[in-house]
Amino acid sequence: MSGGRDGAALLNADRGLASEPRLLLGGPIATEIRAGLAEDFAAFKARWGKVPTLAIVLVGADAPSAVYLQQILRSCQKVGVDGRLVEIGGDVTPDAVCEQIERLNADPSVAGIIVQMPLPSHISLRTVIDSIDPAKDIDGIHPRNAGLLSLGYDGFLPATAQASVEILKRSGIEIAGKRVVVVGRSNVVGKPAALLLIREHGTVTVLHSRTRDLGHHTRDAEILVVAAGKPGLITGEMLSPGAVVVDVGINVVPDGAGGEKLVGDVDFDSARGVVSAITPVPGGVGPLTNALLLSHLLQAATDQEARR
Ligand code: NAP
């Protein structure tokens, strides 16, 4: 399949599609959400006399998350929230991590807690997740919030999974009744995204690393959400003409000029000749994730103040 711009245009033209797919951009949606949040956090401050704190727990200095951390701290600043980085050395015991989280649970200035992944291998993810107060678990990783989602009740949603669905809804793409395929079944992205898409009345199939003949399933998708963490996993010939693609993957790969660049899990050049709409990487789901996380922080802070 041709990967060039002209090839993409020709393929789409042959199929009666627009010459270039619609790009589903997260940035403008995130800017709109943040503008509303800045006002809401100002009103919160006027009402309660303080700004809520988002605690970001980072265990181990070498976690490959520096870029993400800077982004979330900048987002906090933009909406008038106090972002607090809580750095814990990588050689700590699991108990010490849980004690630190319990201190944040008890701190009335902290409204939300997120824990940066991955954790050092000697620290059990389950133990750390269980120690977060569900009322402060604004990225929806605690079993209580995950359970609420699976039952279709209100709770904190994992922000990336929510962003992958929200970008469709806010772009006016109908989900109800569509054949929706999700690639990836992690607890933080694929599985919650699938549950949210079921909630939106999609007919959802979930694929994973043991799925046989991935392309057989992806070609059936009217909407494809990909969260596998494998650059170029999905190519144009694995897509059905006119499909809508949400690429959640964020992968750092060599840029061919001695540097590095970010790419998704979908091979954009071969996909764009086939699909009707696609999220770019970077600039698609990513920007929306932080904005949604901060909207969860507002909810958490408001609930906590109302209960005091
Ligand atoms: P993860 O925990 O590694 O899960 C990856 C999932 O993909 C697993 O369910 C795995 O299947 C499946 N998978 C892996 N290789 C596959 C293959 N060849 N065919 C089919 N399925 C395959 O990753 P994650 O935390 O869900 O993250 C997924 C991607 O999203 C990553 O690129 C990550 O960087 C990105 N991400 C983006 C944002 C954002 O804001 N945009 C936020 C978080 C994560 P098994 O279950 O069988 O192993």
Short mmCIF file of C-alpha atoms and ligand atoms in Angstrom, two decimals:
data_model
loop_
_atom_site.label_atom_id
_atom_site.label_comp_id
_atom_site.label_asym_id
_atom_site.label_seq_id
_atom_site.Cartn_x
_atom_site.Cartn_y
_atom_site.Cartn_z
CA MET A 1 0.00 0.00 0.00
CA SER A 2 1.35 3.40 -0.92
CA GLY A 3 2.40 5.49 2.05
CA GLY A 4 2.91 8.84 0.29
CA ARG A 5 0.55 11.81 0.45
CA ASP A 6 -0.46 11.35 -3.21
CA GLY A 7 -0.97 7.63 -2.69
CA ALA A 8 -3.21 8.33 0.30
CA ALA A 9 -5.26 10.82 -1.67
CA LEU A 10 -5.66 8.40 -4.59
CA LEU A 11 -6.72 5.53 -2.36
CA ASN A 12 -9.29 7.62 -0.59
CA ALA A 13 -10.53 9.06 -3.88
CA ASP A 14 -10.94 5.51 -5.30
CA ARG A 15 -13.13 4.71 -2.31
CA GLY A 16 -15.19 7.84 -2.63
CA LEU A 17 -13.67 9.26 0.56
CA ALA A 18 -12.27 12.74 1.13
CA SER A 19 -8.70 12.97 -0.19
CA GLU A 20 -7.28 13.34 3.30
CA PRO A 21 -8.86 11.98 6.47
CA ARG A 22 -10.23 14.27 9.11
CA LEU A 23 -7.70 14.77 11.90
CA LEU A 24 -9.28 14.42 15.32
CA LEU A 25 -7.26 16.91 17.37
CA GLY A 26 -7.26 16.79 21.16
CA GLY A 27 -5.59 20.18 21.64
CA PRO A 28 -8.55 22.46 20.86
CA ILE A 29 -10.92 20.30 22.94
CA ALA A 30 -8.43 20.34 25.85
CA THR A 31 -8.08 24.12 25.61
CA GLU A 32 -11.85 24.49 25.80
CA ILE A 33 -12.08 22.16 28.83
CA ARG A 34 -9.19 23.95 30.58
CA ALA A 35 -10.81 27.37 30.02
CA GLY A 36 -13.94 26.13 31.79
CA LEU A 37 -11.84 24.53 34.53
CA ALA A 38 -9.85 27.74 35.18
CA GLU A 39 -13.17 29.48 35.89
CA ASP A 40 -14.42 26.59 38.02
CA PHE A 41 -11.22 26.42 40.08
CA ALA A 42 -11.39 30.23 40.59
CA ALA A 43 -14.97 29.79 41.85
CA PHE A 44 -13.77 26.92 44.08
CA LYS A 45 -11.10 29.20 45.56
CA ALA A 46 -13.64 31.96 46.16
CA ARG A 47 -16.02 29.50 47.84
CA TRP A 48 -13.55 27.49 49.96
CA GLY A 49 -10.61 29.90 50.30
CA LYS A 50 -7.98 27.53 48.88
CA VAL A 51 -6.78 25.85 45.71
CA PRO A 52 -6.78 22.05 45.59
CA THR A 53 -3.50 20.15 45.28
CA LEU A 54 -2.83 17.34 42.84
CA ALA A 55 -0.12 15.04 44.24
CA ILE A 56 1.91 13.19 41.63
CA VAL A 57 3.81 10.31 43.18
CA LEU A 58 6.98 9.33 41.37
CA VAL A 59 8.80 6.26 42.66
CA GLY A 60 12.37 5.97 41.35
CA ALA A 61 14.17 8.81 39.66
CA ASP A 62 14.65 6.99 36.37
CA ALA A 63 10.98 6.49 35.50
CA PRO A 64 10.68 7.43 31.80
CA SER A 65 8.01 9.97 32.53
CA ALA A 66 9.77 13.35 32.74
CA VAL A 67 7.95 14.76 29.69
CA TYR A 68 4.58 13.66 31.01
CA LEU A 69 5.33 15.12 34.44
CA GLN A 70 6.23 18.51 32.98
CA GLN A 71 3.01 18.45 30.91
CA ILE A 72 0.78 17.71 33.87
CA LEU A 73 2.50 20.31 36.08
CA ARG A 74 2.06 22.90 33.29
CA SER A 75 -1.61 21.93 32.95
CA CYS A 76 -2.05 22.42 36.71
CA GLN A 77 -0.55 25.89 36.44
CA LYS A 78 -2.83 26.81 33.52
CA VAL A 79 -6.01 26.13 35.50
CA GLY A 80 -4.76 27.50 38.84
CA VAL A 81 -4.19 24.22 40.64
CA ASP A 82 -1.27 23.36 42.90
CA GLY A 83 0.66 20.45 41.34
CA ARG A 84 2.90 18.74 43.92
CA LEU A 85 5.55 16.29 42.79
CA VAL A 86 6.19 13.69 45.50
CA GLU A 87 9.47 11.99 44.63
CA ILE A 88 10.37 8.76 46.39
CA GLY A 89 13.73 7.05 45.82
CA GLY A 90 13.58 3.81 43.81
CA ASP A 91 15.26 1.78 46.58
CA VAL A 92 12.42 2.21 49.10
CA THR A 93 10.33 -0.62 50.50
CA PRO A 94 6.72 -1.13 49.34
CA ASP A 95 5.60 -0.21 52.87
CA ALA A 96 7.39 3.14 52.66
CA VAL A 97 5.55 3.96 49.40
CA CYS A 98 2.20 3.05 50.98
CA GLU A 99 2.98 5.14 54.07
CA GLN A 100 3.71 8.14 51.86
CA ILE A 101 0.41 7.62 50.02
CA GLU A 102 -1.43 7.30 53.32
CA ARG A 103 0.04 10.66 54.40
CA LEU A 104 -1.35 12.17 51.18
CA ASN A 105 -4.71 10.47 51.84
CA ALA A 106 -4.83 12.18 55.25
CA ASP A 107 -3.65 15.60 54.00
CA PRO A 108 -6.74 17.83 53.60
CA SER A 109 -4.94 20.11 51.09
CA VAL A 110 -4.47 17.17 48.68
CA ALA A 111 -7.62 16.51 46.67
CA GLY A 112 -6.22 14.03 44.15
CA ILE A 113 -3.37 11.51 43.92
CA ILE A 114 -1.86 9.96 40.82
CA VAL A 115 0.98 7.45 40.80
CA GLN A 116 3.38 7.47 37.88
CA MET A 117 3.86 4.12 36.14
CA PRO A 118 5.90 2.06 35.79
CA LEU A 119 6.85 1.35 39.40
CA PRO A 120 10.20 -0.28 40.22
CA SER A 121 9.84 -4.05 39.82
CA HIS A 122 10.12 -4.83 43.56
CA ILE A 123 7.05 -2.69 44.36
CA SER A 124 3.70 -4.39 43.86
CA LEU A 125 1.35 -2.29 41.78
CA ARG A 126 -1.64 -3.88 43.49
CA THR A 127 -0.41 -2.90 46.97
CA VAL A 128 0.20 0.70 45.92
CA ILE A 129 -3.15 1.02 44.14
CA ASP A 130 -5.01 -0.42 47.13
CA SER A 131 -3.44 2.20 49.41
CA ILE A 132 -4.91 5.18 47.51
CA ASP A 133 -8.07 6.64 49.05
CA PRO A 134 -10.74 5.96 46.34
CA ALA A 135 -12.09 9.49 46.94
CA LYS A 136 -8.67 10.88 45.85
CA ASP A 137 -8.06 8.29 43.09
CA ILE A 138 -8.69 10.73 40.24
CA ASP A 139 -7.21 8.43 37.57
CA GLY A 140 -9.64 5.65 38.44
CA ILE A 141 -7.14 2.88 39.18
CA HIS A 142 -8.40 1.78 42.62
CA PRO A 143 -10.54 -1.41 42.53
CA ARG A 144 -13.50 0.56 43.90
CA ASN A 145 -13.49 2.98 40.94
CA ALA A 146 -12.73 0.18 38.46
CA GLY A 147 -15.68 -1.77 39.91
CA LEU A 148 -18.00 1.22 39.64
CA LEU A 149 -17.04 1.59 35.97
CA SER A 150 -17.65 -2.06 35.21
CA LEU A 151 -21.10 -1.84 36.82
CA GLY A 152 -21.90 1.36 34.92
CA TYR A 153 -22.05 3.52 38.05
CA ASP A 154 -20.40 6.91 38.57
CA GLY A 155 -16.82 6.90 39.83
CA PHE A 156 -13.48 8.30 38.73
CA LEU A 157 -12.65 7.12 35.23
CA PRO A 158 -9.12 6.35 33.99
CA ALA A 159 -8.39 9.61 32.15
CA THR A 160 -6.69 8.15 29.05
CA ALA A 161 -9.48 5.67 28.43
CA GLN A 162 -12.04 8.43 28.93
CA ALA A 163 -10.08 10.70 26.55
CA SER A 164 -10.15 8.04 23.81
CA VAL A 165 -13.96 7.99 23.96
CA GLU A 166 -14.43 11.70 24.62
CA ILE A 167 -12.48 12.66 21.50
CA LEU A 168 -14.99 10.67 19.43
CA LYS A 169 -18.02 12.16 21.18
CA ARG A 170 -16.77 15.73 21.05
CA SER A 171 -15.90 15.31 17.35
CA GLY A 172 -19.53 14.34 16.67
CA ILE A 173 -18.75 10.69 15.81
CA GLU A 174 -21.66 8.40 16.60
CA ILE A 175 -20.68 5.31 18.63
CA ALA A 176 -24.09 3.73 19.28
CA GLY A 177 -24.65 0.61 17.20
CA LYS A 178 -21.20 0.75 15.56
CA ARG A 179 -18.79 -2.17 15.36
CA VAL A 180 -16.03 -0.97 17.70
CA VAL A 181 -12.74 -2.81 18.10
CA VAL A 182 -10.29 -2.06 20.94
CA VAL A 183 -6.70 -3.30 20.65
CA GLY A 184 -5.27 -3.70 24.19
CA ARG A 185 -6.81 -4.87 27.45
CA SER A 186 -4.72 -3.15 30.13
CA ASN A 187 -6.48 -2.06 33.29
CA VAL A 188 -5.58 1.58 32.66
CA VAL A 189 -6.45 1.98 28.99
CA GLY A 190 -7.86 -0.88 26.87
CA LYS A 191 -10.25 -2.48 29.35
CA PRO A 192 -11.80 0.75 30.69
CA ALA A 193 -12.01 2.15 27.13
CA ALA A 194 -13.94 -0.99 26.09
CA LEU A 195 -16.32 -0.60 29.06
CA LEU A 196 -16.91 3.06 28.23
CA LEU A 197 -17.57 2.20 24.59
CA ILE A 198 -20.11 -0.42 25.70
CA ARG A 199 -21.70 2.30 27.86
CA GLU A 200 -21.97 4.38 24.66
CA HIS A 201 -23.80 1.42 23.04
CA GLY A 202 -20.99 0.35 20.72
CA THR A 203 -20.75 -3.32 19.76
CA VAL A 204 -17.32 -3.90 21.23
CA THR A 205 -14.63 -6.50 20.54
CA VAL A 206 -11.39 -6.49 22.53
CA LEU A 207 -8.12 -7.76 21.00
CA HIS A 208 -4.84 -8.51 22.78
CA SER A 209 -1.46 -10.14 22.31
CA ARG A 210 -2.96 -13.65 22.09
CA THR A 211 -5.53 -12.68 19.46
CA ARG A 212 -5.08 -14.72 16.29
CA ASP A 213 -5.14 -12.79 13.00
CA LEU A 214 -5.42 -9.24 14.33
CA GLY A 215 -6.21 -7.86 10.86
CA HIS A 216 -9.26 -10.11 10.49
CA HIS A 217 -10.81 -8.32 13.48
CA THR A 218 -9.50 -4.80 12.86
CA ARG A 219 -10.83 -4.85 9.28
CA ASP A 220 -14.30 -5.33 10.71
CA ALA A 221 -14.10 -2.15 12.80
CA GLU A 222 -16.10 0.94 12.01
CA ILE A 223 -14.31 2.50 14.97
CA LEU A 224 -10.88 1.24 16.03
CA VAL A 225 -9.23 2.25 19.32
CA VAL A 226 -5.61 1.13 19.58
CA ALA A 227 -3.73 1.02 22.90
CA ALA A 228 -1.00 -1.60 22.56
CA GLY A 229 2.25 0.35 22.95
CA LYS A 230 3.62 -1.15 19.72
CA PRO A 231 4.67 1.37 17.05
CA GLY A 232 3.23 0.62 13.60
CA LEU A 233 1.21 -2.39 14.83
CA ILE A 234 -1.81 -1.38 12.74
CA THR A 235 -1.21 -0.68 9.06
CA GLY A 236 -3.51 0.61 6.34
CA GLU A 237 -4.32 -2.84 5.00
CA MET A 238 -5.64 -3.84 8.43
CA LEU A 239 -8.30 -1.12 8.30
CA SER A 240 -11.65 -0.94 6.63
CA PRO A 241 -12.26 1.96 4.23
CA GLY A 242 -13.82 4.90 6.03
CA ALA A 243 -13.03 3.61 9.53
CA VAL A 244 -12.49 6.06 12.38
CA VAL A 245 -9.24 5.42 14.25
CA VAL A 246 -8.27 6.54 17.75
CA ASP A 247 -4.56 5.93 18.29
CA VAL A 248 -3.79 5.97 22.02
CA GLY A 249 -0.23 4.66 21.67
CA ILE A 250 2.70 6.86 22.57
CA ASN A 251 6.03 5.41 21.48
CA VAL A 252 9.46 7.01 21.24
CA VAL A 253 11.30 5.87 18.09
CA PRO A 254 14.42 7.04 16.21
CA ASP A 255 13.59 9.90 13.80
CA GLY A 256 16.13 8.77 11.20
CA ALA A 257 18.23 11.90 11.73
CA GLY A 258 19.95 10.88 14.95
CA GLY A 259 17.14 12.11 17.20
CA GLU A 260 13.86 10.69 18.47
CA LYS A 261 10.20 11.27 17.70
CA LEU A 262 6.81 10.24 19.07
CA VAL A 263 4.61 7.89 17.09
CA GLY A 264 1.42 6.00 17.82
CA ASP A 265 0.53 2.33 17.38
CA VAL A 266 -0.99 3.00 13.96
CA ASP A 267 1.20 3.46 10.90
CA PHE A 268 -0.16 6.88 10.04
CA ASP A 269 1.16 7.07 6.49
CA SER A 270 -0.49 3.86 5.32
CA ALA A 271 -3.65 4.40 7.41
CA ARG A 272 -4.50 7.87 6.19
CA GLY A 273 -5.28 6.65 2.69
CA VAL A 274 -7.96 4.34 4.06
CA VAL A 275 -9.64 5.94 7.07
CA SER A 276 -12.17 8.77 7.23
CA ALA A 277 -10.84 10.19 10.51
CA ILE A 278 -7.84 9.55 12.74
CA THR A 279 -6.20 11.00 15.86
CA PRO A 280 -2.61 12.10 15.21
CA VAL A 281 0.25 11.24 17.58
CA PRO A 282 1.22 13.54 19.11
CA GLY A 283 -1.76 15.88 19.32
CA GLY A 284 -4.70 13.47 19.54
CA VAL A 285 -5.69 11.68 22.73
CA GLY A 286 -2.69 12.90 24.78
CA PRO A 287 -3.66 16.56 25.31
CA LEU A 288 -7.19 15.60 26.29
CA THR A 289 -6.03 13.19 28.99
CA ASN A 290 -4.58 15.88 31.27
CA ALA A 291 -7.56 18.18 30.88
CA LEU A 292 -9.92 15.35 31.89
CA LEU A 293 -7.69 14.44 34.83
CA LEU A 294 -7.99 18.01 36.11
CA SER A 295 -11.76 17.89 35.72
CA HIS A 296 -11.67 14.81 37.99
CA LEU A 297 -9.57 16.80 40.48
CA LEU A 298 -12.25 19.50 40.58
CA GLN A 299 -14.89 16.86 41.22
CA ALA A 300 -12.82 15.24 43.98
CA ALA A 301 -12.03 18.56 45.67
CA THR A 302 -15.66 19.67 45.56
CA ASP A 303 -16.91 16.34 46.98
CA GLN A 304 -14.31 16.42 49.76
CA GLU A 305 -15.14 20.01 50.80
CA ALA A 306 -18.86 19.26 50.74
CA ARG A 307 -18.27 16.34 53.14
CA ARG A 308 -16.17 18.30 55.66
P1 NAP B 1 0.21 -2.07 28.44
O1 NAP B 1 -0.15 -2.14 29.87
O2 NAP B 1 1.55 -2.51 28.00
O3 NAP B 1 -0.90 -2.90 27.64
C1 NAP B 1 -0.76 -3.13 26.27
C2 NAP B 1 -1.92 -3.96 25.78
O4 NAP B 1 -1.75 -4.17 24.38
C3 NAP B 1 -2.00 -5.34 26.43
O5 NAP B 1 -3.34 -5.67 26.71
C4 NAP B 1 -1.40 -6.28 25.38
O6 NAP B 1 -1.98 -7.56 25.37
C5 NAP B 1 -1.80 -5.57 24.09
N1 NAP B 1 -0.84 -5.87 23.03
C6 NAP B 1 0.50 -5.78 23.08
N2 NAP B 1 1.03 -6.21 21.92
C7 NAP B 1 0.00 -6.58 21.13
C8 NAP B 1 -0.09 -7.12 19.82
N3 NAP B 1 1.00 -7.37 19.08
N4 NAP B 1 -1.31 -7.39 19.33
C9 NAP B 1 -2.42 -7.14 20.07
N5 NAP B 1 -2.40 -6.64 21.32
C10 NAP B 1 -1.20 -6.36 21.84
O7 NAP B 1 0.07 -0.58 27.88
P2 NAP B 1 -0.98 0.58 28.33
O8 NAP B 1 -0.57 1.14 29.61
O9 NAP B 1 -2.37 0.09 28.14
O10 NAP B 1 -0.67 1.66 27.21
C11 NAP B 1 -0.92 1.40 25.84
C12 NAP B 1 -0.35 2.52 25.00
O11 NAP B 1 -1.02 3.74 25.36
C13 NAP B 1 1.14 2.80 25.24
O12 NAP B 1 1.74 3.19 24.02
C14 NAP B 1 1.14 3.96 26.20
O13 NAP B 1 2.32 4.76 26.09
C15 NAP B 1 -0.06 4.73 25.70
N6 NAP B 1 -0.64 5.63 26.69
C16 NAP B 1 -1.08 6.82 26.23
C17 NAP B 1 -1.64 7.74 27.10
C18 NAP B 1 -2.18 9.03 26.55
O14 NAP B 1 -2.44 9.96 27.29
N7 NAP B 1 -2.37 9.11 25.22
C19 NAP B 1 -1.72 7.44 28.46
C20 NAP B 1 -1.32 6.18 28.91
C21 NAP B 1 -0.79 5.29 28.01
P3 NAP B 1 -1.83 -8.61 26.60
O15 NAP B 1 -2.82 -8.13 27.63
O16 NAP B 1 -2.19 -9.90 26.01
O17 NAP B 1 -0.42 -8.49 27.08
#
